[in-house]
Amino acid sequence: TRALGLAIVALGGGRARPGEAIDPRVGLSQVLPPGTRVRAGDPLLLLHAADAARADAAAPALAAALRIEDEAAPASSPIIERLE
């Protein structure tokens, strides 16, 4: 998740420093949730970039952020611990 967020910042969709402008045209949509079964050629997400050069620059960071395995990872609970 962090790597995806950093890729969006690099596209201009977030701030690396206070006061920087945010480009509302950029970001990710249609991101498949973890554990989704995919086949070769299936889209994993839709990248929105201001231009082709920025999309090309973001592609390696996005590819590094995603992991495709033969077996689905075991489901984990979003609850780490219950306090009583």
PDB file of C-alpha atoms in Angstrom:
ATOM      1  CA  THR A   1       0.000   0.000   0.000  1.00  0.00           C
ATOM      2  CA  ARG A   2       2.809   2.404   0.871  1.00  0.00           C
ATOM      3  CA  ALA A   3       4.556   1.782  -2.449  1.00  0.00           C
ATOM      4  CA  LEU A   4       1.332   2.492  -4.334  1.00  0.00           C
ATOM      5  CA  GLY A   5       0.904   5.718  -2.380  1.00  0.00           C
ATOM      6  CA  LEU A   6       4.463   6.808  -3.141  1.00  0.00           C
ATOM      7  CA  ALA A   7       3.869   6.155  -6.840  1.00  0.00           C
ATOM      8  CA  ILE A   8       0.824   8.429  -6.696  1.00  0.00           C
ATOM      9  CA  VAL A   9       2.901  11.133  -4.992  1.00  0.00           C
ATOM     10  CA  ALA A  10       5.497  10.804  -7.771  1.00  0.00           C
ATOM     11  CA  LEU A  11       2.717  11.326 -10.322  1.00  0.00           C
ATOM     12  CA  GLY A  12       1.782  14.569  -8.562  1.00  0.00           C
ATOM     13  CA  GLY A  13      -1.225  13.188  -6.701  1.00  0.00           C
ATOM     14  CA  GLY A  14       0.217  13.928  -3.269  1.00  0.00           C
ATOM     15  CA  ARG A  15       2.682  16.192  -1.523  1.00  0.00           C
ATOM     16  CA  ALA A  16       6.322  15.320  -0.897  1.00  0.00           C
ATOM     17  CA  ARG A  17       6.769  18.716   0.773  1.00  0.00           C
ATOM     18  CA  PRO A  18       4.308  21.103   2.430  1.00  0.00           C
ATOM     19  CA  GLY A  19       2.789  23.562   0.002  1.00  0.00           C
ATOM     20  CA  GLU A  20       3.267  21.482  -3.146  1.00  0.00           C
ATOM     21  CA  ALA A  21       0.317  21.412  -5.521  1.00  0.00           C
ATOM     22  CA  ILE A  22      -1.753  18.256  -5.933  1.00  0.00           C
ATOM     23  CA  ASP A  23      -2.867  17.241  -9.410  1.00  0.00           C
ATOM     24  CA  PRO A  24      -6.437  15.916  -9.066  1.00  0.00           C
ATOM     25  CA  ARG A  25      -6.194  14.227 -12.482  1.00  0.00           C
ATOM     26  CA  VAL A  26      -3.757  11.555 -11.312  1.00  0.00           C
ATOM     27  CA  GLY A  27      -4.139   8.435  -9.207  1.00  0.00           C
ATOM     28  CA  LEU A  28      -5.216   4.815  -9.317  1.00  0.00           C
ATOM     29  CA  SER A  29      -8.628   3.238  -9.751  1.00  0.00           C
ATOM     30  CA  GLN A  30     -10.034  -0.239 -10.236  1.00  0.00           C
ATOM     31  CA  VAL A  31      -7.272  -1.696  -8.034  1.00  0.00           C
ATOM     32  CA  LEU A  32      -7.858  -5.414  -7.530  1.00  0.00           C
ATOM     33  CA  PRO A  33      -7.986  -6.442  -3.876  1.00  0.00           C
ATOM     34  CA  PRO A  34      -5.330  -8.791  -2.466  1.00  0.00           C
ATOM     35  CA  GLY A  35      -6.049 -12.430  -3.142  1.00  0.00           C
ATOM     36  CA  THR A  36      -7.860 -11.836  -6.432  1.00  0.00           C
ATOM     37  CA  ARG A  37      -7.218 -14.613  -8.934  1.00  0.00           C
ATOM     38  CA  VAL A  38      -5.745 -13.201 -12.153  1.00  0.00           C
ATOM     39  CA  ARG A  39      -4.519 -14.561 -15.470  1.00  0.00           C
ATOM     40  CA  ALA A  40      -1.808 -13.287 -17.781  1.00  0.00           C
ATOM     41  CA  GLY A  41      -2.995 -10.076 -19.393  1.00  0.00           C
ATOM     42  CA  ASP A  42      -5.608  -9.213 -16.751  1.00  0.00           C
ATOM     43  CA  PRO A  43      -5.448  -5.561 -15.670  1.00  0.00           C
ATOM     44  CA  LEU A  44      -4.474  -5.176 -12.002  1.00  0.00           C
ATOM     45  CA  LEU A  45      -5.282  -1.473 -11.761  1.00  0.00           C
ATOM     46  CA  LEU A  46      -5.991   1.590 -13.857  1.00  0.00           C
ATOM     47  CA  LEU A  47      -3.341   4.326 -13.747  1.00  0.00           C
ATOM     48  CA  HIS A  48      -4.380   7.943 -14.287  1.00  0.00           C
ATOM     49  CA  ALA A  49      -1.417  10.171 -15.231  1.00  0.00           C
ATOM     50  CA  ALA A  50      -1.102  13.718 -16.556  1.00  0.00           C
ATOM     51  CA  ASP A  51       0.897  12.485 -19.552  1.00  0.00           C
ATOM     52  CA  ALA A  52       2.477   9.375 -21.059  1.00  0.00           C
ATOM     53  CA  ALA A  53       5.962  10.213 -19.775  1.00  0.00           C
ATOM     54  CA  ARG A  54       4.762  10.299 -16.153  1.00  0.00           C
ATOM     55  CA  ALA A  55       2.809   7.079 -16.649  1.00  0.00           C
ATOM     56  CA  ASP A  56       5.933   5.395 -18.031  1.00  0.00           C
ATOM     57  CA  ALA A  57       7.973   6.717 -15.105  1.00  0.00           C
ATOM     58  CA  ALA A  58       5.464   5.377 -12.564  1.00  0.00           C
ATOM     59  CA  ALA A  59       5.143   1.928 -14.140  1.00  0.00           C
ATOM     60  CA  PRO A  60       8.294   0.373 -12.563  1.00  0.00           C
ATOM     61  CA  ALA A  61       7.333   1.564  -9.069  1.00  0.00           C
ATOM     62  CA  LEU A  62       3.841   0.165  -9.486  1.00  0.00           C
ATOM     63  CA  ALA A  63       5.143  -3.143 -10.820  1.00  0.00           C
ATOM     64  CA  ALA A  64       7.516  -3.420  -7.848  1.00  0.00           C
ATOM     65  CA  ALA A  65       4.633  -2.753  -5.453  1.00  0.00           C
ATOM     66  CA  LEU A  66       2.572  -5.666  -6.766  1.00  0.00           C
ATOM     67  CA  ARG A  67       3.221  -9.336  -6.142  1.00  0.00           C
ATOM     68  CA  ILE A  68       1.664 -12.184  -8.077  1.00  0.00           C
ATOM     69  CA  GLU A  69       2.045 -15.691  -6.679  1.00  0.00           C
ATOM     70  CA  ASP A  70       0.822 -19.122  -7.665  1.00  0.00           C
ATOM     71  CA  GLU A  71      -1.110 -19.535  -4.408  1.00  0.00           C
ATOM     72  CA  ALA A  72      -3.273 -16.955  -2.662  1.00  0.00           C
ATOM     73  CA  ALA A  73      -1.898 -15.648   0.611  1.00  0.00           C
ATOM     74  CA  PRO A  74      -3.838 -16.826   3.645  1.00  0.00           C
ATOM     75  CA  ALA A  75      -6.576 -14.408   4.623  1.00  0.00           C
ATOM     76  CA  SER A  76      -5.711 -12.290   7.610  1.00  0.00           C
ATOM     77  CA  SER A  77      -8.018 -10.486   9.947  1.00  0.00           C
ATOM     78  CA  PRO A  78      -7.942  -6.691   9.997  1.00  0.00           C
ATOM     79  CA  ILE A  79      -8.226  -6.991  13.808  1.00  0.00           C
ATOM     80  CA  ILE A  80      -4.795  -7.423  15.357  1.00  0.00           C
ATOM     81  CA  GLU A  81      -5.802  -7.573  19.002  1.00  0.00           C
ATOM     82  CA  ARG A  82      -8.890  -7.003  21.152  1.00  0.00           C
ATOM     83  CA  LEU A  83      -8.494  -4.997  24.317  1.00  0.00           C
ATOM     84  CA  GLU A  84     -10.927  -5.617  27.134  1.00  0.00           C
TER      85      GLU A  84
END
